[in-house]
Short mmCIF file of C-alpha atoms in Angstrom, two decimals:
data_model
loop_
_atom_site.label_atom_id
_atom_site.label_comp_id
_atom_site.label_asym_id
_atom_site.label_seq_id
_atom_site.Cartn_x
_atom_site.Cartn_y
_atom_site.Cartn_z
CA UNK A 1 102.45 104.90 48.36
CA UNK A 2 103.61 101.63 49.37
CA UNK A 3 102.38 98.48 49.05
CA UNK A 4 98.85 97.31 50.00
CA UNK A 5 99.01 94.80 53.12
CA UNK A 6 97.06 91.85 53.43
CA UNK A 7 96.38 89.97 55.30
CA UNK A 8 82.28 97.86 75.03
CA UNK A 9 74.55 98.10 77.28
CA UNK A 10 76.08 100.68 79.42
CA UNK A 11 76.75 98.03 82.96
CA UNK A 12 75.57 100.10 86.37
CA UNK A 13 79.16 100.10 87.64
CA UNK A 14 80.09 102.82 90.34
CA UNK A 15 83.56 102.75 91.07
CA UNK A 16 83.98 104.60 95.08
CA UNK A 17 87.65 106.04 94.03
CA UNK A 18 89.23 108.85 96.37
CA UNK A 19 92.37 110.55 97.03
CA UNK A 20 92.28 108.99 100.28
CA UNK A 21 90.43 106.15 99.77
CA UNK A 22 91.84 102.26 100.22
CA UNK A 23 89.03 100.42 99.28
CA UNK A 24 86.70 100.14 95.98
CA UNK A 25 82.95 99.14 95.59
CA UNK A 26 81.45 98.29 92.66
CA UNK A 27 77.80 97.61 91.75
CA UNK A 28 77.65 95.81 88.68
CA UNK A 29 74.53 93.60 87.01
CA UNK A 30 74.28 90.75 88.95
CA UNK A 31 75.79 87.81 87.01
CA UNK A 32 74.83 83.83 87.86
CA UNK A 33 77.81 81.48 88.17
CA UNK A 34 79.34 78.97 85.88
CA UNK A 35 82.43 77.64 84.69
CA UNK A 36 83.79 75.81 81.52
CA UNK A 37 82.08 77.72 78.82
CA UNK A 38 82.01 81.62 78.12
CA UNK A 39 78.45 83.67 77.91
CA UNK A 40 79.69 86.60 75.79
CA UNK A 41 75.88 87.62 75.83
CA UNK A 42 75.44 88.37 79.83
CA UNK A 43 76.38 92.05 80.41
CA UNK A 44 78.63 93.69 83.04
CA UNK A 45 81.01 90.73 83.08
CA UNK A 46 84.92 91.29 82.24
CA UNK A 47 86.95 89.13 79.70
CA UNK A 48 90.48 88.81 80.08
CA UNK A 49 93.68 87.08 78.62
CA UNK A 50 94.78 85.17 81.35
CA UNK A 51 98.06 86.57 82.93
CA UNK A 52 99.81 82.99 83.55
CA UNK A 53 97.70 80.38 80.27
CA UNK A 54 96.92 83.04 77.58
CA UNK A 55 93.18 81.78 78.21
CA UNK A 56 89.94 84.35 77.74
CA UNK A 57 88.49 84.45 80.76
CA UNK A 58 85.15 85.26 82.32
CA UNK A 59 84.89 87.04 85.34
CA UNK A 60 82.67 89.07 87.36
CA UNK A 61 84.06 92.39 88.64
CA UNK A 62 84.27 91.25 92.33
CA UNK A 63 86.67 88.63 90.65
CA UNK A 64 84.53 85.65 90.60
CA UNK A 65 85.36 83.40 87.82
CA UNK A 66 82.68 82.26 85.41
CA UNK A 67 84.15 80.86 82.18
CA UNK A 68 87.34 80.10 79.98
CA UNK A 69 87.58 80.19 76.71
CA UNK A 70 90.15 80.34 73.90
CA UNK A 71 93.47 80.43 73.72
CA UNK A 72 94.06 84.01 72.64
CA UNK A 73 97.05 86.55 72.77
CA UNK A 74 94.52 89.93 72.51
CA UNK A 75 90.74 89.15 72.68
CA UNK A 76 87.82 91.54 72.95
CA UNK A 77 84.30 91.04 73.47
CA UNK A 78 80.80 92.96 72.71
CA UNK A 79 76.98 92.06 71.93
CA UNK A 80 77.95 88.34 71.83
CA UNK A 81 80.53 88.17 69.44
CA UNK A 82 84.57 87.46 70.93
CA UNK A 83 87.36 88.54 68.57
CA UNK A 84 90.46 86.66 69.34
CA UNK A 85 94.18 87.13 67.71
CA UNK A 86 95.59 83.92 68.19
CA UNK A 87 99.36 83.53 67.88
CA UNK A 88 100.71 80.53 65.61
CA UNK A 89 104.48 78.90 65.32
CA UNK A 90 107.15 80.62 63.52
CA UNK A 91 107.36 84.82 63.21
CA UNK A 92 105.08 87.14 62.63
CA UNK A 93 101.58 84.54 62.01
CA UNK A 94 98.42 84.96 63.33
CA UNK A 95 94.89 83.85 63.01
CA UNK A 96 91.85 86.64 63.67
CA UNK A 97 89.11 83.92 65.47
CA UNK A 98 85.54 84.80 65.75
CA UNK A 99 83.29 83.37 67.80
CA UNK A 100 79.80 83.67 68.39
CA UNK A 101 77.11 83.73 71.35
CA UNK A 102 79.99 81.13 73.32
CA UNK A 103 80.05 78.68 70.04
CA UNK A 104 83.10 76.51 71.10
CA UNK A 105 84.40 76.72 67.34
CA UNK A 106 85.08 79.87 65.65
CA UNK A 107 82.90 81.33 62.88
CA UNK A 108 85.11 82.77 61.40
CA UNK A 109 88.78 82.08 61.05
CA UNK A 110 91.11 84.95 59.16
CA UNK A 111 95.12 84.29 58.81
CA UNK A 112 96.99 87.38 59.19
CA UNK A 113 100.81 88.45 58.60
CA UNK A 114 101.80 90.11 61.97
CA UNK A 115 102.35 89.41 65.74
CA UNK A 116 98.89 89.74 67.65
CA UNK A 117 98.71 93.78 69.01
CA UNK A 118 95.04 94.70 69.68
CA UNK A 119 91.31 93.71 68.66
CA UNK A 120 88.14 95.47 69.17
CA UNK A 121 84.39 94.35 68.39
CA UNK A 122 82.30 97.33 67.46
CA UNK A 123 79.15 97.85 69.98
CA UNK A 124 76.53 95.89 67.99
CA UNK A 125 78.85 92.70 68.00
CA UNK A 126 79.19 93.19 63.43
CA UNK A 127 82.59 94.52 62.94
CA UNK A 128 85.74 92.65 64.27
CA UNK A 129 89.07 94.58 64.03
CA UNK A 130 92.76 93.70 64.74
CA UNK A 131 95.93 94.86 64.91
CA UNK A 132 99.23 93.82 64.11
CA UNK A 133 103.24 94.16 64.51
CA UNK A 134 105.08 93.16 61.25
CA UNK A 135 108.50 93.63 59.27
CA UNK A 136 109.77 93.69 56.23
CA UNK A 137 108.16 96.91 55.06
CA UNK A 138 110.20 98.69 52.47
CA UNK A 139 110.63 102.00 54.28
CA UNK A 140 111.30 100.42 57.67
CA UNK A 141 114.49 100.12 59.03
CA UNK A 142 116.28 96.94 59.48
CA UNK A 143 114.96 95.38 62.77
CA UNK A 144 112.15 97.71 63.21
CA UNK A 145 108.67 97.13 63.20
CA UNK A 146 105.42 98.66 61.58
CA UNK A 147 101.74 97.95 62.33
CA UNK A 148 98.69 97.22 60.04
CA UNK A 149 95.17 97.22 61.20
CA UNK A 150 92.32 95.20 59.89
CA UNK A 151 88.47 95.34 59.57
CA UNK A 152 86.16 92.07 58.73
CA UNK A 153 81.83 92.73 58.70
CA UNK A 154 80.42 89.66 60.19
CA UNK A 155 76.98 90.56 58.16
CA UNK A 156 78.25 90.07 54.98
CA UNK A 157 82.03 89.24 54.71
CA UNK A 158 83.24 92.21 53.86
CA UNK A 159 87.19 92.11 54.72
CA UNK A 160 88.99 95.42 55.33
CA UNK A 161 92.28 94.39 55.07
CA UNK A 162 94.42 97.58 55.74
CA UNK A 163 93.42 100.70 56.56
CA UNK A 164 96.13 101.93 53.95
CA UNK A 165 93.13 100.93 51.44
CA UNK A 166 91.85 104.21 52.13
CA UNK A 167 91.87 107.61 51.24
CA UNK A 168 93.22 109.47 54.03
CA UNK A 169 93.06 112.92 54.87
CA UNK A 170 94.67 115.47 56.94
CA UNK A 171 94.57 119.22 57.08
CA UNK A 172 92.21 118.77 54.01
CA UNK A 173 94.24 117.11 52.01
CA UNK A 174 95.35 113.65 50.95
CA UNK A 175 98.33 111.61 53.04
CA UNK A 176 100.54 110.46 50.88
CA UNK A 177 103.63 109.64 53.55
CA UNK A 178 104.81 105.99 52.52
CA UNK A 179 105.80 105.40 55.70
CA UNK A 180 102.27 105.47 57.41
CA UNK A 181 101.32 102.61 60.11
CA UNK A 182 97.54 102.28 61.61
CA UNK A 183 96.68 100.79 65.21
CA UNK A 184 94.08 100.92 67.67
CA UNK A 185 90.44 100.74 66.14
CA UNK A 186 87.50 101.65 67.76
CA UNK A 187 84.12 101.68 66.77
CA UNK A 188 80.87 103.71 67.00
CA UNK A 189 77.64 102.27 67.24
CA UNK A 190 76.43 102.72 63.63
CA UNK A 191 78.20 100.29 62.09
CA UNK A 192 80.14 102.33 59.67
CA UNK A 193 82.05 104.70 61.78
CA UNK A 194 85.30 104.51 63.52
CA UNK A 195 88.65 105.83 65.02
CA UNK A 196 92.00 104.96 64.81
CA UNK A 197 96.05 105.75 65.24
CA UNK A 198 97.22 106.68 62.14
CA UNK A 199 101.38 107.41 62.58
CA UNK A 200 103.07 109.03 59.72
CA UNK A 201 106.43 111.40 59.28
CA UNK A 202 106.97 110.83 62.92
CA UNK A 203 103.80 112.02 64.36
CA UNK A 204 100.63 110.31 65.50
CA UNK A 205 97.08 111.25 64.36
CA UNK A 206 93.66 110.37 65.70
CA UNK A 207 91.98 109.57 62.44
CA UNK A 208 88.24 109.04 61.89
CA UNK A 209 87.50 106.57 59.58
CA UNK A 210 84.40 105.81 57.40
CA UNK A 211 83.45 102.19 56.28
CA UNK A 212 80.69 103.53 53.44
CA UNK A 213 83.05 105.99 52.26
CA UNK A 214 86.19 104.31 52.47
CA UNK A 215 88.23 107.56 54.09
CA UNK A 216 89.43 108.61 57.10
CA UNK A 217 90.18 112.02 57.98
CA UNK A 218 92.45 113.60 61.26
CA UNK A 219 90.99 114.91 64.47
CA UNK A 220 93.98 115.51 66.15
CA UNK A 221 98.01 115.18 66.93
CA UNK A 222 99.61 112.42 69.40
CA UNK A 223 96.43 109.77 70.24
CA UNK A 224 97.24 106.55 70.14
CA UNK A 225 95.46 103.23 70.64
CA UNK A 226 92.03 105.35 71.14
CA UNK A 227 88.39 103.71 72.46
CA UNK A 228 85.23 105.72 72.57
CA UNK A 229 83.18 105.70 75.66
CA UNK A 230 79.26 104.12 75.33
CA UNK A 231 78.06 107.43 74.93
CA UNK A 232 80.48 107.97 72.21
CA UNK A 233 81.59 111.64 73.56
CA UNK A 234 85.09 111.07 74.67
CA UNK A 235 87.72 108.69 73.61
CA UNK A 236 90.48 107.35 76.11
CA UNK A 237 93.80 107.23 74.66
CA UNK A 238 97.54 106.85 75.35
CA UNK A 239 99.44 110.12 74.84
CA UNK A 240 102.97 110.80 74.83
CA UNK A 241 104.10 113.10 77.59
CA UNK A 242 107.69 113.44 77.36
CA UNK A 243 109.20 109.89 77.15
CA UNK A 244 106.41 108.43 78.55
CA UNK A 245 103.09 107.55 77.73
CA UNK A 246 99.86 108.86 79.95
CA UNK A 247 96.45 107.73 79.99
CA UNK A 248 94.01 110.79 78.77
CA UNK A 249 90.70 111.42 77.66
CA UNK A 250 89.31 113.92 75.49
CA UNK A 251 85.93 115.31 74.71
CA UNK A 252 85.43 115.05 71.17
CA UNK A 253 83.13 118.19 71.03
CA UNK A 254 84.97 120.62 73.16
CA UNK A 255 88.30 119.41 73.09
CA UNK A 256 89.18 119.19 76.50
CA UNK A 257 92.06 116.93 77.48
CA UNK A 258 91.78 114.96 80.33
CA UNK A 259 94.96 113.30 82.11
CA UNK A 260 93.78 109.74 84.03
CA UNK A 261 95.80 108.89 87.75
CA UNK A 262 97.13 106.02 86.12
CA UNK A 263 100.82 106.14 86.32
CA UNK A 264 102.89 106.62 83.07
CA UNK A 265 104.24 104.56 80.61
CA UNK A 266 101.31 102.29 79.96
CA UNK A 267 101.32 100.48 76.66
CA UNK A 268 97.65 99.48 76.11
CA UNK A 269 94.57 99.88 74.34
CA UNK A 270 92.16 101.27 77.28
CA UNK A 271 88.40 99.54 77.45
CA UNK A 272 85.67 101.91 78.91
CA UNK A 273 83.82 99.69 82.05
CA UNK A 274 81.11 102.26 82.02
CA UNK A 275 80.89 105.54 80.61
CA UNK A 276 82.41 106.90 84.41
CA UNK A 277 85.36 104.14 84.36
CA UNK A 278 88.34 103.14 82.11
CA UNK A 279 90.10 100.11 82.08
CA UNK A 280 93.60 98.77 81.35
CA UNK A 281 96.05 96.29 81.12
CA UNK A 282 99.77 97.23 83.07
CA UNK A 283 102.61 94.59 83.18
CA UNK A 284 104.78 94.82 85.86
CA UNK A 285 107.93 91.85 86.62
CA UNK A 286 106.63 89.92 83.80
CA UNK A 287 102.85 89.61 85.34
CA UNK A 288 100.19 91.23 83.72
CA UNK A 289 97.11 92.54 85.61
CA UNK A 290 94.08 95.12 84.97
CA UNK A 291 93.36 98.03 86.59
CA UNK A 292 90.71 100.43 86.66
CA UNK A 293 90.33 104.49 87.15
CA UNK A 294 88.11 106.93 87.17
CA UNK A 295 87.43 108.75 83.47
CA UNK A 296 87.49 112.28 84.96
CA UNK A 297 90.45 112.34 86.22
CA UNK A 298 89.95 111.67 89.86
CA UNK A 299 90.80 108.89 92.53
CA UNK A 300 93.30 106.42 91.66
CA UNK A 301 93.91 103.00 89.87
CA UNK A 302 92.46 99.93 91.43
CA UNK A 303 93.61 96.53 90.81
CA UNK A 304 90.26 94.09 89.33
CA UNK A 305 91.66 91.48 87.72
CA UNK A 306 94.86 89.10 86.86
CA UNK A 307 95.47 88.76 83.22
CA UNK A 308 95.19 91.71 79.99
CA UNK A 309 93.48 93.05 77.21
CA UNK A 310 90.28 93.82 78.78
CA UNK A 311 86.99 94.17 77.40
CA UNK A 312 83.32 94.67 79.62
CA UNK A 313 80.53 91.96 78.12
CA UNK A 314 77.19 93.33 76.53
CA UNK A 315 74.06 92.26 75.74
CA UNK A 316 73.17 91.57 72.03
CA UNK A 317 71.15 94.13 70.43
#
Protein backbone atom coordinates (compact mmCIF):
# COMPACT_ATOMS: atom_id res chain seq x y z
CA UNK A 1 0.00 0.00 0.00
CA UNK A 2 1.54 3.20 -0.63
CA UNK A 3 1.79 6.09 1.13
CA UNK A 4 -1.09 8.03 2.76
CA UNK A 5 -1.65 11.53 0.89
CA UNK A 6 -2.35 14.60 2.53
CA UNK A 7 -3.17 17.15 1.96
CA UNK A 8 -26.89 19.90 -7.00
CA UNK A 9 -34.26 21.65 -4.27
CA UNK A 10 -34.98 19.96 -7.47
CA UNK A 11 -35.28 23.69 -9.92
CA UNK A 12 -38.62 23.35 -12.38
CA UNK A 13 -36.38 23.36 -15.46
CA UNK A 14 -37.90 21.86 -18.77
CA UNK A 15 -35.46 21.73 -21.35
CA UNK A 16 -37.74 21.61 -25.15
CA UNK A 17 -34.79 19.37 -26.85
CA UNK A 18 -35.64 17.56 -30.28
CA UNK A 19 -34.03 15.84 -33.06
CA UNK A 20 -35.18 18.58 -35.12
CA UNK A 21 -35.43 21.20 -32.93
CA UNK A 22 -33.20 24.70 -33.11
CA UNK A 23 -34.35 26.38 -30.29
CA UNK A 24 -34.49 25.63 -26.31
CA UNK A 25 -36.94 26.90 -23.56
CA UNK A 26 -36.41 26.70 -20.21
CA UNK A 27 -38.64 27.46 -17.21
CA UNK A 28 -36.63 27.88 -14.30
CA UNK A 29 -37.55 29.64 -10.62
CA UNK A 30 -37.72 33.03 -11.25
CA UNK A 31 -34.56 34.71 -9.90
CA UNK A 32 -34.38 38.78 -8.99
CA UNK A 33 -31.35 40.61 -10.38
CA UNK A 34 -28.14 41.76 -8.87
CA UNK A 35 -24.62 42.05 -9.43
CA UNK A 36 -21.34 42.25 -7.32
CA UNK A 37 -22.03 39.67 -4.72
CA UNK A 38 -23.07 35.87 -5.12
CA UNK A 39 -26.52 34.42 -3.40
CA UNK A 40 -25.48 30.75 -3.22
CA UNK A 41 -28.89 30.37 -1.28
CA UNK A 42 -31.49 31.36 -4.30
CA UNK A 43 -32.27 28.13 -6.23
CA UNK A 44 -32.34 27.39 -9.98
CA UNK A 45 -29.44 29.76 -10.66
CA UNK A 46 -26.09 28.37 -12.44
CA UNK A 47 -22.48 29.02 -11.12
CA UNK A 48 -19.73 28.97 -13.39
CA UNK A 49 -15.87 29.50 -13.71
CA UNK A 50 -15.68 32.18 -15.97
CA UNK A 51 -14.32 31.09 -19.46
CA UNK A 52 -12.00 34.34 -20.06
CA UNK A 53 -11.17 35.68 -15.64
CA UNK A 54 -11.38 32.30 -13.77
CA UNK A 55 -14.25 34.21 -11.76
CA UNK A 56 -17.48 32.14 -10.15
CA UNK A 57 -20.16 33.47 -11.65
CA UNK A 58 -23.88 33.82 -11.11
CA UNK A 59 -26.19 33.46 -13.74
CA UNK A 60 -29.66 32.74 -14.51
CA UNK A 61 -30.32 30.06 -17.15
CA UNK A 62 -31.58 32.55 -19.83
CA UNK A 63 -27.93 33.91 -19.27
CA UNK A 64 -28.61 36.89 -17.23
CA UNK A 65 -25.80 37.69 -15.01
CA UNK A 66 -26.36 38.13 -11.29
CA UNK A 67 -23.12 37.89 -9.31
CA UNK A 68 -19.22 37.25 -9.29
CA UNK A 69 -17.43 35.83 -6.93
CA UNK A 70 -14.05 34.20 -6.30
CA UNK A 71 -11.33 33.59 -8.12
CA UNK A 72 -11.56 29.83 -8.54
CA UNK A 73 -10.09 27.16 -11.03
CA UNK A 74 -13.15 24.36 -10.21
CA UNK A 75 -15.99 25.65 -7.93
CA UNK A 76 -19.27 24.00 -7.04
CA UNK A 77 -22.17 25.16 -5.25
CA UNK A 78 -25.25 23.59 -3.11
CA UNK A 79 -27.61 24.63 -0.05
CA UNK A 80 -25.52 27.82 0.41
CA UNK A 81 -22.21 26.66 0.78
CA UNK A 82 -19.47 27.34 -2.55
CA UNK A 83 -16.45 25.02 -2.63
CA UNK A 84 -13.70 26.60 -4.56
CA UNK A 85 -10.09 25.00 -5.59
CA UNK A 86 -8.10 27.91 -5.99
CA UNK A 87 -4.80 27.61 -7.85
CA UNK A 88 -1.57 29.23 -6.13
CA UNK A 89 2.14 30.06 -7.70
CA UNK A 90 4.58 27.41 -8.31
CA UNK A 91 3.46 23.45 -9.25
CA UNK A 92 1.13 21.44 -8.06
CA UNK A 93 -0.47 24.03 -4.87
CA UNK A 94 -3.79 24.62 -4.15
CA UNK A 95 -6.08 25.99 -1.56
CA UNK A 96 -9.79 24.15 -1.00
CA UNK A 97 -11.94 27.71 -0.10
CA UNK A 98 -15.23 27.53 1.55
CA UNK A 99 -17.56 29.96 1.65
CA UNK A 100 -20.74 30.41 3.16
CA UNK A 101 -24.37 31.92 2.43
CA UNK A 102 -22.16 34.66 -0.11
CA UNK A 103 -19.64 35.55 3.00
CA UNK A 104 -16.99 37.52 0.95
CA UNK A 105 -14.16 35.64 3.03
CA UNK A 106 -13.86 32.01 3.15
CA UNK A 107 -14.74 29.89 6.19
CA UNK A 108 -12.73 27.68 5.67
CA UNK A 109 -9.39 27.65 3.97
CA UNK A 110 -7.58 23.97 3.34
CA UNK A 111 -3.97 23.87 1.43
CA UNK A 112 -3.72 20.96 -0.74
CA UNK A 113 -0.74 19.23 -2.78
CA UNK A 114 -2.18 18.94 -6.39
CA UNK A 115 -3.36 21.02 -9.43
CA UNK A 116 -7.19 21.96 -8.96
CA UNK A 117 -9.39 18.88 -10.93
CA UNK A 118 -12.97 18.83 -9.53
CA UNK A 119 -15.10 19.83 -6.32
CA UNK A 120 -18.49 18.88 -5.29
CA UNK A 121 -20.72 20.11 -2.22
CA UNK A 122 -22.95 17.33 -1.04
CA UNK A 123 -26.89 18.30 -1.27
CA UNK A 124 -27.34 19.64 2.29
CA UNK A 125 -24.39 22.21 1.73
CA UNK A 126 -22.04 19.89 4.93
CA UNK A 127 -19.53 18.01 2.99
CA UNK A 128 -17.03 19.80 0.59
CA UNK A 129 -14.90 17.50 -1.66
CA UNK A 130 -12.01 18.06 -4.14
CA UNK A 131 -9.96 16.64 -6.41
CA UNK A 132 -6.56 16.80 -7.46
CA UNK A 133 -3.67 16.10 -10.21
CA UNK A 134 -0.25 15.44 -8.51
CA UNK A 135 3.30 13.75 -9.11
CA UNK A 136 5.80 12.28 -7.52
CA UNK A 137 3.99 9.13 -6.49
CA UNK A 138 6.29 6.19 -6.14
CA UNK A 139 4.60 3.86 -8.62
CA UNK A 140 4.01 6.56 -11.22
CA UNK A 141 5.99 6.94 -14.07
CA UNK A 142 8.28 9.75 -14.65
CA UNK A 143 6.13 12.66 -16.02
CA UNK A 144 2.88 11.13 -15.31
CA UNK A 145 0.30 12.12 -13.12
CA UNK A 146 -2.02 10.54 -10.36
CA UNK A 147 -5.10 12.00 -8.60
CA UNK A 148 -6.15 12.16 -4.87
CA UNK A 149 -9.53 13.12 -3.70
CA UNK A 150 -10.48 14.82 -0.51
CA UNK A 151 -13.44 15.10 1.94
CA UNK A 152 -13.76 18.04 4.77
CA UNK A 153 -17.43 18.03 7.15
CA UNK A 154 -18.24 21.61 7.60
CA UNK A 155 -20.29 20.45 10.96
CA UNK A 156 -17.54 19.45 12.79
CA UNK A 157 -14.11 19.56 10.99
CA UNK A 158 -13.73 16.36 10.19
CA UNK A 159 -10.96 16.25 7.25
CA UNK A 160 -10.96 13.25 4.89
CA UNK A 161 -7.84 13.62 3.43
CA UNK A 162 -7.56 10.70 0.85
CA UNK A 163 -9.84 8.35 0.02
CA UNK A 164 -6.80 5.81 0.13
CA UNK A 165 -7.62 6.13 4.08
CA UNK A 166 -10.10 3.61 3.46
CA UNK A 167 -10.81 0.17 3.28
CA UNK A 168 -11.75 -0.58 -0.13
CA UNK A 169 -13.46 -3.34 -1.56
CA UNK A 170 -14.08 -5.04 -4.74
CA UNK A 171 -15.50 -8.37 -5.73
CA UNK A 172 -15.72 -8.86 -1.87
CA UNK A 173 -12.54 -8.45 -1.11
CA UNK A 174 -9.94 -5.89 -0.06
CA UNK A 175 -7.90 -3.62 -2.90
CA UNK A 176 -4.68 -3.75 -2.23
CA UNK A 177 -3.24 -2.37 -5.89
CA UNK A 178 -0.55 0.35 -4.86
CA UNK A 179 -1.13 2.03 -7.75
CA UNK A 180 -4.81 3.15 -7.02
CA UNK A 181 -5.92 6.95 -7.82
CA UNK A 182 -9.58 8.37 -6.69
CA UNK A 183 -11.53 11.29 -8.58
CA UNK A 184 -14.87 12.52 -8.99
CA UNK A 185 -16.96 12.58 -5.64
CA UNK A 186 -20.42 12.81 -5.40
CA UNK A 187 -22.64 12.86 -2.67
CA UNK A 188 -26.05 11.56 -1.46
CA UNK A 189 -28.26 13.42 0.61
CA UNK A 190 -27.59 11.72 3.99
CA UNK A 191 -24.59 13.06 4.76
CA UNK A 192 -22.54 9.97 4.97
CA UNK A 193 -22.87 8.41 1.62
CA UNK A 194 -21.06 8.82 -1.57
CA UNK A 195 -19.58 7.77 -5.01
CA UNK A 196 -16.50 8.01 -6.59
CA UNK A 197 -13.75 6.90 -9.49
CA UNK A 198 -11.60 4.65 -8.02
CA UNK A 199 -8.74 3.59 -10.98
CA UNK A 200 -6.53 0.74 -10.17
CA UNK A 201 -4.44 -2.05 -12.39
CA UNK A 202 -5.61 -0.15 -15.37
CA UNK A 203 -9.26 -0.20 -14.93
CA UNK A 204 -11.78 2.24 -13.52
CA UNK A 205 -14.37 1.42 -10.80
CA UNK A 206 -17.46 3.23 -9.61
CA UNK A 207 -16.92 2.88 -5.91
CA UNK A 208 -19.46 3.66 -3.17
CA UNK A 209 -18.06 5.08 -0.33
CA UNK A 210 -19.21 5.32 3.35
CA UNK A 211 -18.17 8.28 5.68
CA UNK A 212 -19.43 6.31 9.15
CA UNK A 213 -17.81 3.28 8.06
CA UNK A 214 -14.83 4.45 6.48
CA UNK A 215 -15.11 1.87 3.23
CA UNK A 216 -15.99 1.97 -0.07
CA UNK A 217 -17.00 -0.88 -2.04
CA UNK A 218 -17.35 -1.30 -6.30
CA UNK A 219 -20.55 -0.99 -8.26
CA UNK A 220 -19.18 -1.28 -11.44
CA UNK A 221 -16.24 -1.23 -14.32
CA UNK A 222 -15.24 2.04 -16.47
CA UNK A 223 -17.29 5.22 -14.58
CA UNK A 224 -15.49 7.98 -14.16
CA UNK A 225 -16.02 11.43 -12.68
CA UNK A 226 -19.74 10.19 -11.59
CA UNK A 227 -22.74 12.71 -10.06
CA UNK A 228 -26.00 11.38 -8.81
CA UNK A 229 -29.17 12.92 -9.99
CA UNK A 230 -31.59 14.76 -7.05
CA UNK A 231 -33.49 11.78 -6.87
CA UNK A 232 -30.40 9.85 -6.32
CA UNK A 233 -31.43 6.93 -8.94
CA UNK A 234 -28.98 7.39 -11.70
CA UNK A 235 -25.54 8.76 -11.82
CA UNK A 236 -24.12 10.60 -15.02
CA UNK A 237 -20.71 9.66 -15.81
CA UNK A 238 -17.93 9.76 -18.44
CA UNK A 239 -17.28 6.33 -19.98
CA UNK A 240 -14.68 5.22 -22.21
CA UNK A 241 -15.93 4.09 -25.57
CA UNK A 242 -13.06 3.19 -27.59
CA UNK A 243 -10.54 6.11 -27.40
CA UNK A 244 -12.96 8.38 -26.49
CA UNK A 245 -14.91 9.31 -23.69
CA UNK A 246 -19.03 9.47 -23.85
CA UNK A 247 -21.39 10.98 -21.60
CA UNK A 248 -23.78 8.06 -20.00
CA UNK A 249 -26.09 7.50 -17.37
CA UNK A 250 -26.99 4.57 -15.51
CA UNK A 251 -29.79 3.46 -13.29
CA UNK A 252 -28.35 2.34 -10.20
CA UNK A 253 -31.19 -0.24 -9.55
CA UNK A 254 -31.60 -1.83 -12.87
CA UNK A 255 -28.49 -1.23 -14.46
CA UNK A 256 -29.40 0.21 -17.54
CA UNK A 257 -26.81 2.25 -19.41
CA UNK A 258 -27.77 5.22 -20.95
CA UNK A 259 -25.54 7.00 -23.77
CA UNK A 260 -26.21 11.16 -23.65
CA UNK A 261 -26.14 13.13 -27.49
CA UNK A 262 -23.29 14.90 -26.29
CA UNK A 263 -20.48 14.36 -28.63
CA UNK A 264 -17.38 12.32 -27.46
CA UNK A 265 -14.39 13.01 -25.83
CA UNK A 266 -15.63 15.22 -23.04
CA UNK A 267 -13.38 15.52 -20.05
CA UNK A 268 -15.69 16.73 -17.22
CA UNK A 269 -17.42 16.08 -14.16
CA UNK A 270 -21.27 16.34 -15.37
CA UNK A 271 -23.77 18.49 -12.87
CA UNK A 272 -27.48 17.32 -12.99
CA UNK A 273 -29.75 20.85 -13.77
CA UNK A 274 -32.78 18.88 -12.81
CA UNK A 275 -33.38 15.38 -12.42
CA UNK A 276 -34.51 15.46 -16.59
CA UNK A 277 -31.19 17.53 -17.58
CA UNK A 278 -27.34 17.11 -17.33
CA UNK A 279 -24.89 19.60 -17.57
CA UNK A 280 -21.28 20.04 -18.71
CA UNK A 281 -18.36 21.84 -19.34
CA UNK A 282 -16.66 21.26 -23.26
CA UNK A 283 -13.55 23.30 -24.34
CA UNK A 284 -13.22 23.87 -27.74
CA UNK A 285 -10.06 26.42 -29.41
CA UNK A 286 -9.04 27.22 -25.99
CA UNK A 287 -12.72 28.64 -24.89
CA UNK A 288 -14.59 26.90 -22.49
CA UNK A 289 -18.45 26.90 -22.48
CA UNK A 290 -21.43 24.73 -20.87
CA UNK A 291 -23.80 22.84 -22.43
CA UNK A 292 -26.77 21.07 -21.54
CA UNK A 293 -28.71 17.64 -22.72
CA UNK A 294 -31.33 15.75 -22.06
CA UNK A 295 -30.66 12.71 -19.26
CA UNK A 296 -32.56 10.11 -21.34
CA UNK A 297 -30.84 10.15 -24.06
CA UNK A 298 -32.81 12.28 -26.41
CA UNK A 299 -32.50 15.75 -28.25
CA UNK A 300 -29.22 17.30 -28.43
CA UNK A 301 -26.68 19.58 -26.53
CA UNK A 302 -27.56 23.20 -26.11
CA UNK A 303 -25.17 25.85 -25.45
CA UNK A 304 -26.28 27.94 -21.73
CA UNK A 305 -23.48 29.47 -20.65
CA UNK A 306 -19.68 30.82 -21.26
CA UNK A 307 -17.28 29.59 -18.72
CA UNK A 308 -16.91 25.66 -16.81
CA UNK A 309 -17.37 23.56 -14.00
CA UNK A 310 -20.97 23.94 -13.55
CA UNK A 311 -23.03 23.53 -10.65
CA UNK A 312 -27.23 24.48 -10.34
CA UNK A 313 -27.79 26.71 -6.87
CA UNK A 314 -30.15 25.30 -4.04
CA UNK A 315 -31.90 26.39 -1.33
CA UNK A 316 -30.54 25.65 2.23
CA UNK A 317 -32.23 22.97 4.00
Amino acid sequence: MNALRTASASVLLVALLGAAAATVAWKGAAVEAGTGTLRLTRPGTLLVVGAEDTRVHQKTLQGEELGTGPDCRRAAVAAGTLACLHGLPGPFSSEVRIYRQGGTEPEVTLPVWGKPSRARVSPSGHLVAWTVFRSGDSYAASGQFSTTAGIYDLRNGAHYGSLEDFTLRADDQPEQSADRNFWGITFAADDHTFYATMSADGRTHLMRGDLSTHELTALRENVECPSLSPDETRIAYKKRVGADWQLHVLHLRTGQDTALAAPAGIDDQPAWLDDATVAYGRTQQDRSSVYAVPADGSGRPVKIAEGSSPTITTSTR
